[in-house]
Short mmCIF file of C-alpha atoms and ligand atoms in Angstrom, two decimals:
data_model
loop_
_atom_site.label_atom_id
_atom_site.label_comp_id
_atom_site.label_asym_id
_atom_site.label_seq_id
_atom_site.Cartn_x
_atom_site.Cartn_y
_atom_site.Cartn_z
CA UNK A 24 0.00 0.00 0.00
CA UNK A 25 1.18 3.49 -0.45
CA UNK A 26 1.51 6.80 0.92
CA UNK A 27 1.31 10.09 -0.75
CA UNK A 28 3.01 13.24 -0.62
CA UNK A 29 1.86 16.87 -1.49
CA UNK A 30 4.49 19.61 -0.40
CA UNK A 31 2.69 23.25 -0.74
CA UNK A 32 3.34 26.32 -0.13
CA UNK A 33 1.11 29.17 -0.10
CA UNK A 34 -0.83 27.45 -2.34
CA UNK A 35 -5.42 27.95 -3.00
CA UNK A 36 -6.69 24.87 -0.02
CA UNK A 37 -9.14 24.23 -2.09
CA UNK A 38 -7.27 22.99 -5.45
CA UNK A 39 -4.94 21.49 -2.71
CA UNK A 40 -7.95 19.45 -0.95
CA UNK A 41 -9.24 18.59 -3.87
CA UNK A 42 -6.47 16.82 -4.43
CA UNK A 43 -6.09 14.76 -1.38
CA UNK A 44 -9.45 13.63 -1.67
CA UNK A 45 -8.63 11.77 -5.44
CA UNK A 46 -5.96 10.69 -3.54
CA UNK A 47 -7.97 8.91 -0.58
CA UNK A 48 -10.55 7.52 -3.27
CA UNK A 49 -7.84 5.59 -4.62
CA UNK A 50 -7.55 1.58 -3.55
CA UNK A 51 -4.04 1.22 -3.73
CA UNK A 52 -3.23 4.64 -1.01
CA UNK A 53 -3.68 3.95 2.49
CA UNK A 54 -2.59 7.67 3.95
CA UNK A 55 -2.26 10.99 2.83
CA UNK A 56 0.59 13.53 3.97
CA UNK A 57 0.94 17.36 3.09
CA UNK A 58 4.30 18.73 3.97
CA UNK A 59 3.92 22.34 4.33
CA UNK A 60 6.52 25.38 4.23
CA UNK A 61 5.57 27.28 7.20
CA UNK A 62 2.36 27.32 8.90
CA UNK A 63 0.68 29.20 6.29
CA UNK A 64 -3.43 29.96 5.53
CA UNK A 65 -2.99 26.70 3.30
CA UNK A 66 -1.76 24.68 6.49
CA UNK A 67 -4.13 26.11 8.68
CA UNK A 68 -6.99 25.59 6.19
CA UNK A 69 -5.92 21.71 5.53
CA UNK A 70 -5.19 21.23 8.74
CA UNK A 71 -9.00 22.43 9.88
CA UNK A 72 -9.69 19.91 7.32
CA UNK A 73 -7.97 16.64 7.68
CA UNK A 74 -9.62 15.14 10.94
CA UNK A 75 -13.16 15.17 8.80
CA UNK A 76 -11.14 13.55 5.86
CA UNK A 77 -9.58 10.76 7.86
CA UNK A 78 -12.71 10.06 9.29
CA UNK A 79 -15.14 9.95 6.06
CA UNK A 80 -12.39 7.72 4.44
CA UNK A 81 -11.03 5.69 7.25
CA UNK A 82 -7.73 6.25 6.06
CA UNK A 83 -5.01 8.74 8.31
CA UNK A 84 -4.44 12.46 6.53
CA UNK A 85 -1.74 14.26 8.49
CA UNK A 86 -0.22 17.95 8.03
CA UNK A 87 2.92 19.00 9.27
CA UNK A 88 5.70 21.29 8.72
CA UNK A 89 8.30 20.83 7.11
CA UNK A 90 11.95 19.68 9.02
CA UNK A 91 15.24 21.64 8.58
CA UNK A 92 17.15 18.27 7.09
CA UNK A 93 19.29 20.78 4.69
CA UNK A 94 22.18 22.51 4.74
CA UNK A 95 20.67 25.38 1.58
CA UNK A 96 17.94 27.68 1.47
CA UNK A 97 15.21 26.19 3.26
CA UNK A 98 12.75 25.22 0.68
CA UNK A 99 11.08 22.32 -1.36
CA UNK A 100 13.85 20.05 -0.64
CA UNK A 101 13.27 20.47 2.76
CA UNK A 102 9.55 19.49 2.56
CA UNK A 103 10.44 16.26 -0.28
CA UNK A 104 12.76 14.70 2.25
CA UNK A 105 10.46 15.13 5.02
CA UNK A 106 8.41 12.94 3.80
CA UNK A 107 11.03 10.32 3.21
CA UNK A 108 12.31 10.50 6.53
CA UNK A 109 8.69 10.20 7.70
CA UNK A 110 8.06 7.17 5.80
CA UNK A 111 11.23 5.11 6.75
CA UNK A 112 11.17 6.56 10.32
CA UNK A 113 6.65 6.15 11.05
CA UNK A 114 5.50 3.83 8.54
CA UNK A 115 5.86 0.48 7.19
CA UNK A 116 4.52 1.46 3.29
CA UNK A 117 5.70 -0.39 0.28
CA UNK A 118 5.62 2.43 -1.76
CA UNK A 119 5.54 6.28 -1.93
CA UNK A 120 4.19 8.84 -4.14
CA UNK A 121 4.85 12.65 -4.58
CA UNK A 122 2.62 15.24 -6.21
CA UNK A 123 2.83 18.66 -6.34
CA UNK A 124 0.12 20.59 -4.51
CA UNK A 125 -1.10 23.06 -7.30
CA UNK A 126 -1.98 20.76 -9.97
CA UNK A 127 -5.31 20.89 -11.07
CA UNK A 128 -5.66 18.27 -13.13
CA UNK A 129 -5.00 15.74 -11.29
CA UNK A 130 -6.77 12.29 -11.67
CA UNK A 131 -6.78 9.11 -10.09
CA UNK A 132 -5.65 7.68 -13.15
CA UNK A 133 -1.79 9.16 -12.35
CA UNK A 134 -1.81 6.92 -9.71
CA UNK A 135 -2.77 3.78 -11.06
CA UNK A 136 -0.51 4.40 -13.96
CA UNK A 137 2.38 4.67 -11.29
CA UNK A 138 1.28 1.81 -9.51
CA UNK A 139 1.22 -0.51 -12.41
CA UNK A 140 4.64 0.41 -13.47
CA UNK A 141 5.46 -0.25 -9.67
CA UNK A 142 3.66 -3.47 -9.88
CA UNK A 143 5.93 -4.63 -13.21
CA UNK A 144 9.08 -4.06 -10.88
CA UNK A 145 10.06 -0.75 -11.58
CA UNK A 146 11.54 1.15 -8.35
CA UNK A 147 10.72 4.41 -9.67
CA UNK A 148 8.08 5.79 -11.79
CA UNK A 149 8.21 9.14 -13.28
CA UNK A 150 4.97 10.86 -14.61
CA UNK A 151 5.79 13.17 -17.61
CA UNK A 152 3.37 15.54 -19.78
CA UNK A 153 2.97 16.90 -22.56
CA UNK A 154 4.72 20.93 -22.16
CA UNK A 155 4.56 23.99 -25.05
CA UNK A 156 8.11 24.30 -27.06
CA UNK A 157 8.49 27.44 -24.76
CA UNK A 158 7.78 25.32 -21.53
CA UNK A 159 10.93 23.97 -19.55
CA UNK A 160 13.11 26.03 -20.66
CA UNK A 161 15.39 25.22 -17.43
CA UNK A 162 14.75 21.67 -17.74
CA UNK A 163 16.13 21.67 -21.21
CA UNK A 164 18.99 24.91 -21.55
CA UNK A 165 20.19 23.71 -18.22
CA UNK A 166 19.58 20.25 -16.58
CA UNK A 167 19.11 18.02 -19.49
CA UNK A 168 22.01 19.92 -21.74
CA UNK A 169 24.06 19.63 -18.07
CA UNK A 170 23.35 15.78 -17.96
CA UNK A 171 24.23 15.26 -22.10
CA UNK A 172 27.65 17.02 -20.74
CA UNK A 173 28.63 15.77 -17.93
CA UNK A 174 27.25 12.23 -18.30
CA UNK A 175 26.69 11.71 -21.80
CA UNK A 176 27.02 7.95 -21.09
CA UNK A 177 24.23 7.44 -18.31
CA UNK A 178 20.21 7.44 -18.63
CA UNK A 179 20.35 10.97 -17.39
CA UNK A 180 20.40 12.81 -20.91
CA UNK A 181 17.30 10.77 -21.51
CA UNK A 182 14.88 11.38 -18.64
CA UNK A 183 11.80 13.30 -20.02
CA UNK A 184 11.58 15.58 -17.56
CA UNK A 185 13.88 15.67 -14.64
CA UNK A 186 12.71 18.11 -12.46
CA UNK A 187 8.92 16.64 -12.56
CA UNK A 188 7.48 16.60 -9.05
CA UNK A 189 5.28 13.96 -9.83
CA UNK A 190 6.91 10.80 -8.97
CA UNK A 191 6.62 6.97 -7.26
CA UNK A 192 9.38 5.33 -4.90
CA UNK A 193 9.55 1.90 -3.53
CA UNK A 194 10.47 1.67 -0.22
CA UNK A 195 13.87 0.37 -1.24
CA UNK A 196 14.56 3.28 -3.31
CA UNK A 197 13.23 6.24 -0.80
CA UNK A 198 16.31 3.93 1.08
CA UNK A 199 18.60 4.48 -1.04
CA UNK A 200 17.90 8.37 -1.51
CA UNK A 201 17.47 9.28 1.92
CA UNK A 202 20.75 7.95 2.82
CA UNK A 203 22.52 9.83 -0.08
CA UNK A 204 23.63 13.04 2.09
CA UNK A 205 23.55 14.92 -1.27
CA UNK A 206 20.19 14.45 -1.52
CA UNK A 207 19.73 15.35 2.55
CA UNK A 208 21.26 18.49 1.63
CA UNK A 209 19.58 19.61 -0.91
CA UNK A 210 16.91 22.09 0.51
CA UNK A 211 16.10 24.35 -2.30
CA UNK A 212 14.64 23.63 -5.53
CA UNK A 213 17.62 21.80 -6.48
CA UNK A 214 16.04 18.87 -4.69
CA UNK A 215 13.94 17.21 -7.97
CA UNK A 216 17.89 17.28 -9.72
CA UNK A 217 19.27 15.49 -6.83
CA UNK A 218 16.82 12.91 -6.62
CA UNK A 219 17.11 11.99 -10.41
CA UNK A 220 20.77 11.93 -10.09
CA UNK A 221 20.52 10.33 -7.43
CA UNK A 222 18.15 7.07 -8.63
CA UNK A 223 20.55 6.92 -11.62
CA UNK A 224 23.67 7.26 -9.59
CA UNK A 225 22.36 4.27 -7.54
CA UNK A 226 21.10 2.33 -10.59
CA UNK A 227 17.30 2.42 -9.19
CA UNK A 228 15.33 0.94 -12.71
CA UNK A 229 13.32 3.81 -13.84
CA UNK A 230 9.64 3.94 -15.71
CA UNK A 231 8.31 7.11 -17.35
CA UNK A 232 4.57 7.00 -17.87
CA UNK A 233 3.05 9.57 -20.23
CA UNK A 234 -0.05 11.76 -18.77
CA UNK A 235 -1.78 13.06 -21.61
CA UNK A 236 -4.22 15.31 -19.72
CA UNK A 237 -0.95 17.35 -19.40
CA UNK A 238 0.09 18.92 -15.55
CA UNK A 239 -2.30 22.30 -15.11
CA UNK A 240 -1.14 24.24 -12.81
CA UNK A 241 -0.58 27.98 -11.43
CA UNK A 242 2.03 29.63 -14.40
CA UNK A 243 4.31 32.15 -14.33
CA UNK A 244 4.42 35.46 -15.97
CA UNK A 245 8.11 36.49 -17.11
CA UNK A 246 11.03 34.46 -16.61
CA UNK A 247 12.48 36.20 -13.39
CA UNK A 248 10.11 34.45 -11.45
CA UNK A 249 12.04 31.21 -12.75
CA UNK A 250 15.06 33.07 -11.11
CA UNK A 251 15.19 31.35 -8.01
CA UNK A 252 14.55 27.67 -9.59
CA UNK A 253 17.26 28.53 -12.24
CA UNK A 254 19.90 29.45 -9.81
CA UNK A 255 19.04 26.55 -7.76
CA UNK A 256 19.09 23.83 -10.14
CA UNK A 257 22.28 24.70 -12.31
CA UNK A 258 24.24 25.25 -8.65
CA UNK A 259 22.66 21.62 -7.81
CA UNK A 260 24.09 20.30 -11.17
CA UNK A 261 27.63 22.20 -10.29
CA UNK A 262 28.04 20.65 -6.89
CA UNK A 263 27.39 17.20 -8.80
CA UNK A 264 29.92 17.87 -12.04
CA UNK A 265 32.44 15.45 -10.33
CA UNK A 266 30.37 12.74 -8.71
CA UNK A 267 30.41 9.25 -10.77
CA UNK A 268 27.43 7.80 -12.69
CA UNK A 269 26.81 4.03 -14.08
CA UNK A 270 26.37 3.15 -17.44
CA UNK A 271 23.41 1.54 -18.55
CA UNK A 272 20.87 1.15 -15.77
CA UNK A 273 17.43 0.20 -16.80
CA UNK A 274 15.28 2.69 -17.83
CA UNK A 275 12.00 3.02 -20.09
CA UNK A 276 9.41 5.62 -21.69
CA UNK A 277 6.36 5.20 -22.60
CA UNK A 278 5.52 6.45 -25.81
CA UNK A 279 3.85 9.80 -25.67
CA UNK A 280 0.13 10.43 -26.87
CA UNK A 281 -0.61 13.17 -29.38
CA UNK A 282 -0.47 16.41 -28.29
CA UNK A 283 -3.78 18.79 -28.58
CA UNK A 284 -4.05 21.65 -30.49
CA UNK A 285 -4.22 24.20 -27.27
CA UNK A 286 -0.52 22.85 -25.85
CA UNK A 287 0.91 23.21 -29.51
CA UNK A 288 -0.35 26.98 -29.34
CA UNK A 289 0.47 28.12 -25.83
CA UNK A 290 3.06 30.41 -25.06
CA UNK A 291 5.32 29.49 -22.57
CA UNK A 292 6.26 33.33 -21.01
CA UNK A 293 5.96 36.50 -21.79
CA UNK A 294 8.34 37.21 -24.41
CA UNK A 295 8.81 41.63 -24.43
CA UNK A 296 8.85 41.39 -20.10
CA UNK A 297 11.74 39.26 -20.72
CA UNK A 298 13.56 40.90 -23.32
CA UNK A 299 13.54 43.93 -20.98
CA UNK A 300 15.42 42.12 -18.33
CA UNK A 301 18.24 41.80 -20.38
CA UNK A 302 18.86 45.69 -20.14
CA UNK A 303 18.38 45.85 -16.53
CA UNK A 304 20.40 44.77 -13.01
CA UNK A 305 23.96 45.31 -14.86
CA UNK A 306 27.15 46.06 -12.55
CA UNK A 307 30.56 46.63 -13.52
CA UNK A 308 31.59 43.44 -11.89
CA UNK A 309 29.18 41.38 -14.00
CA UNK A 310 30.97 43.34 -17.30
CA UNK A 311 34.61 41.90 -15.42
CA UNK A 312 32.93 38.20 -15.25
CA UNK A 313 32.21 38.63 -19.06
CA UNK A 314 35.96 38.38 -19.61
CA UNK A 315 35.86 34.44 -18.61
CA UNK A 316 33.66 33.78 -21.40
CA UNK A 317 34.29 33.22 -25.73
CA UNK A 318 34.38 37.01 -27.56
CA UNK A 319 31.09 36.96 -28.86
CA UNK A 320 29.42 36.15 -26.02
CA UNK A 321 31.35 38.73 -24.10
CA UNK A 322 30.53 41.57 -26.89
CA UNK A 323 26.50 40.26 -27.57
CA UNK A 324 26.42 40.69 -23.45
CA UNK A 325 27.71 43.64 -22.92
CA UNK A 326 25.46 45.42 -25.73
CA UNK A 327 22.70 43.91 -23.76
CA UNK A 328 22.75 46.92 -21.48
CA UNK A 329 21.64 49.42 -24.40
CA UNK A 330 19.33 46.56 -26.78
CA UNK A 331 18.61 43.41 -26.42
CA UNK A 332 20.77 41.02 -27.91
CA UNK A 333 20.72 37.11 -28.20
CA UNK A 334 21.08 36.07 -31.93
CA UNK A 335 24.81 35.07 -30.81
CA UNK A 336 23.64 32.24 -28.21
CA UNK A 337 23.27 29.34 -30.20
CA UNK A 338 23.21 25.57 -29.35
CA UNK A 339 27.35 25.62 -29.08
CA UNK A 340 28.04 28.99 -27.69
CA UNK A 341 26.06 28.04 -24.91
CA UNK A 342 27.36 24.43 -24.52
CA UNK A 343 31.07 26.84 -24.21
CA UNK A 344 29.00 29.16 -21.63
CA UNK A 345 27.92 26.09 -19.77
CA UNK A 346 31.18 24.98 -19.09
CA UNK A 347 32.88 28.18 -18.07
CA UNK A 348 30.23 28.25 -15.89
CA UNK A 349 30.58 24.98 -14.37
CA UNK A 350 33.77 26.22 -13.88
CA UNK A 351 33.45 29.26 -12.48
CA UNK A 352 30.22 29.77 -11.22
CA UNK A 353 29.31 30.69 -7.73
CA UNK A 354 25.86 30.85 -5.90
CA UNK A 355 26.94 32.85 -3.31
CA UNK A 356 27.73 36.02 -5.65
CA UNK A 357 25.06 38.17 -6.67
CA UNK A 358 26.66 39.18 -9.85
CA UNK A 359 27.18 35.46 -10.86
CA UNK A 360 24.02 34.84 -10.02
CA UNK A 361 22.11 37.72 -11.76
CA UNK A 362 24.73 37.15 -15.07
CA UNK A 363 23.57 33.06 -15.19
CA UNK A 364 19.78 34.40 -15.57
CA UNK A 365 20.80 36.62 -18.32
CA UNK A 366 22.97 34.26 -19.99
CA UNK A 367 20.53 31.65 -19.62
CA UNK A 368 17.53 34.63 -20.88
CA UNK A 369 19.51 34.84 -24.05
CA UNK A 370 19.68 31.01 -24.85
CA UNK A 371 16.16 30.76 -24.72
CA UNK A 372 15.53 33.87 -26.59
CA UNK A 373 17.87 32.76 -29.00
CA UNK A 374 15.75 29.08 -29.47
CA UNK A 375 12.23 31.12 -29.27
CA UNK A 376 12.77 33.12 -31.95
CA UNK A 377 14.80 30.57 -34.42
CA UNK A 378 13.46 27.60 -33.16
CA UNK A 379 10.06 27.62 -31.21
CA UNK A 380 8.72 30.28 -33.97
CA UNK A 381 8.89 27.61 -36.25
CA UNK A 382 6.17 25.44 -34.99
CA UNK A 383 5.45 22.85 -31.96
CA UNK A 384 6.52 19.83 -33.83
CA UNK A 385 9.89 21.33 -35.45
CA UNK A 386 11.01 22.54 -31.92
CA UNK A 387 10.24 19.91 -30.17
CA UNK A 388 12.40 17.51 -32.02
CA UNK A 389 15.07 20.01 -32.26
CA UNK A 390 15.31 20.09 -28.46
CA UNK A 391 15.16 15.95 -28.31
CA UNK A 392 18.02 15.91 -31.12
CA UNK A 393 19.61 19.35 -29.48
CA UNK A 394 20.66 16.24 -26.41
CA UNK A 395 21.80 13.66 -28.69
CA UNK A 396 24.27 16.17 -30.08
CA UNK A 397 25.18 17.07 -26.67
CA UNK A 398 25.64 13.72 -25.96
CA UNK A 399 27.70 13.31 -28.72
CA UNK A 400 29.73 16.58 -28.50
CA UNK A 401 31.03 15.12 -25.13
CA UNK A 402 31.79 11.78 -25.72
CA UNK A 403 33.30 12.89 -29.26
CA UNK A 404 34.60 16.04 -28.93
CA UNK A 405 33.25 17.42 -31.50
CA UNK A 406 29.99 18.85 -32.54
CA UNK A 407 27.16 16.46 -34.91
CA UNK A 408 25.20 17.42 -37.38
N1 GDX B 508 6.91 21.93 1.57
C1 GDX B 508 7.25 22.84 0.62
N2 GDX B 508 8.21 23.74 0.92
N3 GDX B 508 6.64 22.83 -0.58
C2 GDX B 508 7.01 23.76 -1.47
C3 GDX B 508 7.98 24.73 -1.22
C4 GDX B 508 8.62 24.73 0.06
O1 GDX B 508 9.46 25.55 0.39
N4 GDX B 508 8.12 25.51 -2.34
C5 GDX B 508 7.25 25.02 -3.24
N5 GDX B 508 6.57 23.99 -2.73
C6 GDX B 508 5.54 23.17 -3.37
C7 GDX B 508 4.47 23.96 -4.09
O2 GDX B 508 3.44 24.36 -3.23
C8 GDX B 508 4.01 22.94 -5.12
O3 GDX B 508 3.14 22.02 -4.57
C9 GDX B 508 5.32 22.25 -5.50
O4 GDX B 508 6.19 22.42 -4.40
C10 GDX B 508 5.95 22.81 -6.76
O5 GDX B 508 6.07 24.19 -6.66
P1 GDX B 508 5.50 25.20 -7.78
O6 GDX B 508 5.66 26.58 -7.25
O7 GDX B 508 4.16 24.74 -8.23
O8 GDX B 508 6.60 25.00 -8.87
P2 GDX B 508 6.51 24.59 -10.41
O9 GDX B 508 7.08 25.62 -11.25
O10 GDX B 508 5.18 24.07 -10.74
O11 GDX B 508 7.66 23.52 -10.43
C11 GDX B 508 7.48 22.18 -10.23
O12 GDX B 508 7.68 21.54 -11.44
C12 GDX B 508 8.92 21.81 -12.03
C13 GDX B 508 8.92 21.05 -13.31
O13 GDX B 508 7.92 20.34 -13.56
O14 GDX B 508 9.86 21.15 -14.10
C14 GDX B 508 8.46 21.76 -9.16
O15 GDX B 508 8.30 20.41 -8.83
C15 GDX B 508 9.82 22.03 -9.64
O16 GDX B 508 10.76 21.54 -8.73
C16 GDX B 508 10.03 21.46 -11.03
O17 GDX B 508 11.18 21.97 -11.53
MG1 MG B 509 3.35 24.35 -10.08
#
């Protein structure tokens, strides 16, 4: 039987609840958890709520804060491994799922999908979606072009989406994460990078399963509020650049559905908020940083600060920027930190307006063949057509 997982923070209690009940309807769950930031009007509002729940379904609901188990910003990490250390340390369940708390198309149908790959012996099961060809842009500029470079030989270049929230863990493998004190210590929003690396890193045999309904949930306006995550997940991928990785462990995808005509057409940000970031938050230290990087990338920059600029960040300027940042990089500077976002802001500038503007099914197998030439580029040297 399983138990599952919703971190929140500040999030509506109502999409939230909603959720727990599909959750509780399900045969295969036998308790509910929601791991909560702070004490928030979400906690307090669950919390009112969760005796009644337990009761009408005869199953336990609990809400609780999250722990400090981290050593980083104290954030969704914190809550994720929580609820690990809850269910090796208070329960005996076989099996554990997370979901994120905002998702509003949720369906018990993502469970039993999880479950069944469970049930065929996988020891994780990822849930991935159909996203727009603007969507992910940090899952694919940063941690899947990050895993084609570092570890071009692993499974890692190939997992659909690895920052996904939505995800199943045997008991064995919530084992084998917990106890990886790079995974303890990731806090922030690193954490969904460090528990794919980690299941790969401990050859866990991984399932993707394919959710066509597609994960709804509360979007974003321009890309500084992706800020924080970006920062976050390339400084996750940093601390990792060293760390070993197997060779073929077992891993499979289902084969995705088609995609409707609304995901195709959706916009993924707003496109002239984000060109106007790259003019703003300049220093002269960030100009000094500049000098680390190739000449055209230092020049395109730099004229940043009177136009926007981003023509020069193609698919192998940036795999040179990613490297002198993995290099040089450091989270604890402002000025690295604010020149990453607009480094990163030009990339996918760069592959809106070459490559998304040429239609949903052209960009998304550019991005899919933009990793295999990663992929190749490292174990190589040299760049594919
Ligand atoms: N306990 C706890 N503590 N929960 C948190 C915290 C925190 O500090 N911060 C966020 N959450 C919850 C939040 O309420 C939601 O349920 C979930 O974590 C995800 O956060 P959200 O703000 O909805 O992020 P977003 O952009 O939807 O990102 C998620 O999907 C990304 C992806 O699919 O690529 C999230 O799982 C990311 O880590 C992931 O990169
Ligand atoms: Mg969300």
């Amino acid at each position: 039987m399983a138990l599952v997982i919703f971190p929140f923070k500040e999030e509506e209690p109502e999409v939230l609840l909603r959720n727990v009940e599909v959750a509780l309807d399900h045969p295969r769950v036998s308790e509910v958890l929601c791991v909560g930031a702070s004490e928030d009007r979400c906690f307090d509002a669950t919390s009112a709520e969760a005796p009644k729940l337990t009761k009408s379904y005869g199953k336990p609901v609990k809400v609780m804060v999250q722990e400090r188990i981290g050593g980083l910003r104290p954030g969704k990490g914190d809550g994720m491994n929580t609820a690990l250390k809850y269910l090796l340390e208070e329960t005996d369940h076989e099996r554990i799922h997370f979901y994120d708390a905002d998702i509003v198309s949720f369906s018990e149908e993502w469970i039993t999908k999880a479950e069944e790959a469970a049930d065929e012996g996988y020891q994780v099961v990822r849930h991935y979606f159909p996203r727009s060809s603007t969507d992910a842009m940090i899952t694919w500029m940063i941690t899947r072009t990050g895993f084609a470079l570092l570890w071009p030989r692993s499974v890692l270049p190939w997992i659909e989406q690895p920052l996904g929230g939505e995800l199943l863990l045997t008991r064995g493998a919530a084992e084998e994460l917990f106890s990886d004190p790079r995974v303890r210590r990731q806090s922030d929003w690193g954490i969904d990078t460090l528990y794919t690396f980690s299941m790969v890193a401990h050859g866990l045999s991984i399932s993707e399963i394919y959710i066509d309904v597609g994960k709804l949930h509360k979007l974003y306006g321009a890309l500084t509020d992706l800020k924080a995550m970006l920062i976050e997940c390339f400084s996750a991928l940093q601390s990792l650049k060293d760390e070993p990785v197997p060779e073929g462990t077992k891993h499979c995808i289902e084969y995705p559905g088609p995609v409707r005509q609304e995901m195709k057409e959706k916009v993924g940000y707003d496109l002239e908020r984000s060109l106007q970031l790259l003019r703003t938050g300049w220093s002269d230290r960030q100009a000094e940083l500049l000098e680390l990087f190739p000449r055209p990338v230092r020049e395109g920059m730099l004229a940043c600060r009177e136009y926007p600029r981003f023509s020069f960040m193609d698919e192998d300027t940036w795999a040179e920027v990613y490297s002198v940042l993995l290099d040089h990089f450091d989270p604890g500077d402002d000025d690295w930190r604010e020149l990453l976002f607009k480094l990163w802001l030009t990339r996918v500038l760069q592959y809106t307006t070459t490559v998304a503007l040429r239609g949903y099914d052209y960009a998304m197998h550019y991005l899919h063949r933009m990793v295999a030439r990663y992929v190749h580029r490292s174990l190589t040297g040299s760049s594919a057509a």
